[in-house]
Structures are given as structure tokens and as C-alpha cells.
mmCIF file of C-alpha atoms in Angstrom:
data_model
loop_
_atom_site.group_PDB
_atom_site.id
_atom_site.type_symbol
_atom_site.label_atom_id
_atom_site.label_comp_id
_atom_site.label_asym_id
_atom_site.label_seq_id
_atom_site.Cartn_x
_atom_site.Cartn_y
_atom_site.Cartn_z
ATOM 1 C CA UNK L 7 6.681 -1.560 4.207
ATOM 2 C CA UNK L 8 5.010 -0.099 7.169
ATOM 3 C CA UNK L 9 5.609 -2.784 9.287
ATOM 4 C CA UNK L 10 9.606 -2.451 8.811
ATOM 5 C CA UNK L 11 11.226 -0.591 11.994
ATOM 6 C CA UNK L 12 12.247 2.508 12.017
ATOM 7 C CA UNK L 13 15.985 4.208 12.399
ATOM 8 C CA UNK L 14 15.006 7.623 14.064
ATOM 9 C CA UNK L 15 12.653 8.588 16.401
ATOM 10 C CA UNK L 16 11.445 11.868 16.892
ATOM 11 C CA UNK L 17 9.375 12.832 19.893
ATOM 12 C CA UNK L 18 7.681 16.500 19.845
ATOM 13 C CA UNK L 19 6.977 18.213 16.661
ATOM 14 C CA UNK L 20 8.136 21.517 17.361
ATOM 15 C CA UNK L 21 9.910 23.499 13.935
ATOM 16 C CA UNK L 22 13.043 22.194 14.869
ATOM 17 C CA UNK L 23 12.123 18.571 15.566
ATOM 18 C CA UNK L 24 9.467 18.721 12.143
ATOM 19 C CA UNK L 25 12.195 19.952 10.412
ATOM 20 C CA UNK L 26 14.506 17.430 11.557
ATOM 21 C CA UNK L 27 11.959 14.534 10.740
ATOM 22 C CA UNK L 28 11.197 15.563 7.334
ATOM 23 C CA UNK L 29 14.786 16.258 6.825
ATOM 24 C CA UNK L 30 16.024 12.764 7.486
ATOM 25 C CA UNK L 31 12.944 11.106 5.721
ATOM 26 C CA UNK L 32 12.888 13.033 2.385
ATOM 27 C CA UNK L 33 16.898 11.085 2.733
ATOM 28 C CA UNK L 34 14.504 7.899 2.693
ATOM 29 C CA UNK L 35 15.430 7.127 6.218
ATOM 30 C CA UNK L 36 12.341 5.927 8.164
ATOM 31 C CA UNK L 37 11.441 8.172 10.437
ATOM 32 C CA UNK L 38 8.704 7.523 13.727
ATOM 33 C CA UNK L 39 6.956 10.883 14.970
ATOM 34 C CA UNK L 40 5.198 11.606 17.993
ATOM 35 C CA UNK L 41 4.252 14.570 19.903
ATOM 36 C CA UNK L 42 2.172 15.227 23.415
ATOM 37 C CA UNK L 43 -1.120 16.422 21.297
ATOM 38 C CA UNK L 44 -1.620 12.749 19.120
ATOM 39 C CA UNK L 45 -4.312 15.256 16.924
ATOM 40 C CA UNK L 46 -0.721 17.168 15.667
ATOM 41 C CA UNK L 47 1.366 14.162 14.662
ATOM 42 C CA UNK L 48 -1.271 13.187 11.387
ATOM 43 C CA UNK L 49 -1.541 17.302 10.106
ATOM 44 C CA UNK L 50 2.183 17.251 10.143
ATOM 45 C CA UNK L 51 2.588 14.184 8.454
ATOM 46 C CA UNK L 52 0.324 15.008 5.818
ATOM 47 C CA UNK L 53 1.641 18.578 4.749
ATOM 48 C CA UNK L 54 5.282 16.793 4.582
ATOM 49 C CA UNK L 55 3.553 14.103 2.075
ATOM 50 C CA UNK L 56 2.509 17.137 0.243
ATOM 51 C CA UNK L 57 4.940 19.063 -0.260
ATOM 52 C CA UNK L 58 7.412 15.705 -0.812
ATOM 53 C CA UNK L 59 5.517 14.341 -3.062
ATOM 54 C CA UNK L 60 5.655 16.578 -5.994
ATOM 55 C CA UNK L 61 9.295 15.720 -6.861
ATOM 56 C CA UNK L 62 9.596 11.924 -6.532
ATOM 57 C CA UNK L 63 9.225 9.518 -9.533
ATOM 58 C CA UNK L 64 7.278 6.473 -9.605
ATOM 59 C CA UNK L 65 9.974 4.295 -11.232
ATOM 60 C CA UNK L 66 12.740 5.013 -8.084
ATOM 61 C CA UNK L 67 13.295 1.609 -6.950
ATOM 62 C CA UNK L 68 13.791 2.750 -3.289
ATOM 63 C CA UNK L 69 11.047 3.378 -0.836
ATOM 64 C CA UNK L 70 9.189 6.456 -1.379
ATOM 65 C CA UNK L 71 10.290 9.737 1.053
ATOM 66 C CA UNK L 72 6.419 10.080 1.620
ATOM 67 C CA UNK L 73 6.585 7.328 3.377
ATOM 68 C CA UNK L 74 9.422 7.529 5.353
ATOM 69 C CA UNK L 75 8.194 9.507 8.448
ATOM 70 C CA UNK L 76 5.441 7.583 10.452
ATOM 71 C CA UNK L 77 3.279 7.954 12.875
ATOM 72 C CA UNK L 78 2.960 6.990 16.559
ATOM 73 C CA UNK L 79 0.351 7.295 19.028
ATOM 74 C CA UNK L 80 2.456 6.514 22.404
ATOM 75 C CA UNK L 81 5.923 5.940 23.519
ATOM 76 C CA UNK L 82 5.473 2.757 24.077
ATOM 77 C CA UNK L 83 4.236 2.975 20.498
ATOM 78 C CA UNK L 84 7.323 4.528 19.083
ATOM 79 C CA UNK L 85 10.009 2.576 20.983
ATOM 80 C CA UNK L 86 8.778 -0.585 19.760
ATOM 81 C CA UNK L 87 8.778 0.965 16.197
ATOM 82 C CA UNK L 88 12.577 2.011 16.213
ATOM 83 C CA UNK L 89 15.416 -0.466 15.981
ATOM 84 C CA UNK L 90 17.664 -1.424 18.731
ATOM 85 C CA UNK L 91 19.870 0.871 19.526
ATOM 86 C CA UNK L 92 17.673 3.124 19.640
ATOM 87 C CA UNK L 93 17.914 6.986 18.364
ATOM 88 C CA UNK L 94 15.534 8.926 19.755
ATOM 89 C CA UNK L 95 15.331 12.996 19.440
ATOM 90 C CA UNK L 96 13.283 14.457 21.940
ATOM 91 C CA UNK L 97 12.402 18.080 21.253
ATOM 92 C CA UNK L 98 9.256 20.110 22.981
ATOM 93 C CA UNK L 99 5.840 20.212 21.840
ATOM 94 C CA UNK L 100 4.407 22.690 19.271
#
């Protein structure tokens, strides 16, 4: 699955653009996350699996939402990894 494109980007993980991110992937809509400090990006990924994880089932036929938001480690990065056309959010950094 992790090589299937994504349908949002989301560049800086501020509140607003976290929130936004985990928002559209706990919808199961694969999200691509990056922010100017590449160390942020995993932490934030991680405490959404966590706290996303608790109410899914294992028998849901469609993609898990923990693994709807993904990492990127450079724009160049990210654009390839959202499908044309492109949505792209760009918030500040945290």
C-alpha cells in the first residue's frame, strides 16, 4: 500500500495543519506530511497511529486510518507522492 499516491498533501505540521492531516486520514484518505524540521514529521506520525489505532478492527476491508498519513522527507519528496492535480495545504511550521 505504501507505494499508492497520495490525495492530500500537507506541508508544516503546525496544530492546525496536524489536525487537518489526521483529520482527513482517520477518513482513510491518504494523507503525505512534511514539515521544515524532517525530526517532527515521524513524532507526529506516530502519536496519530496511537491514538488511531485503538478503535479500528482488523476485519475492515478498507485500508487502515494508521496508515493513511505518510511521511515525506522533501518537497520534491511529497509532490511526487500526491496525485495529479495536486492538493497541497501549506500551513507554518511547529
Amino acid at each position: 500500500m505504501s507505494h499508492e499516491l497520495c490525495e492530500i498533501g500537507v506541508i508544516g505540521l503546525t496544530t492546525l495543519g496536524q489536525s487537518l492531516a489526521a483529520h482527513h486520514a482517520s477518513t482513510k484518505t491518504r494523507v503525505c506530511v512534511a514539515d521544515e524540521d524532517p525530526t517532527f514529521v515521524p513524532a507526529v506520525i506516530n502519536e496519530y497511529k496511537t491514538q488511531i489505532e485503538a478503535g479500528e478492527h482488523e476485519d475492515d476491508p478498507l485500508p487502515r486510518a494508521s496508515r493513511c498519513m505518510l511521511p515525506s522527507h522533501s518537497m520534491d519528496e511529497l509532490i511526487a507522492n500526491v496525485c495529479p492535480p495536486r492538493k497541497i495545504l501549506v500551513f507554518g511550521t511547529h
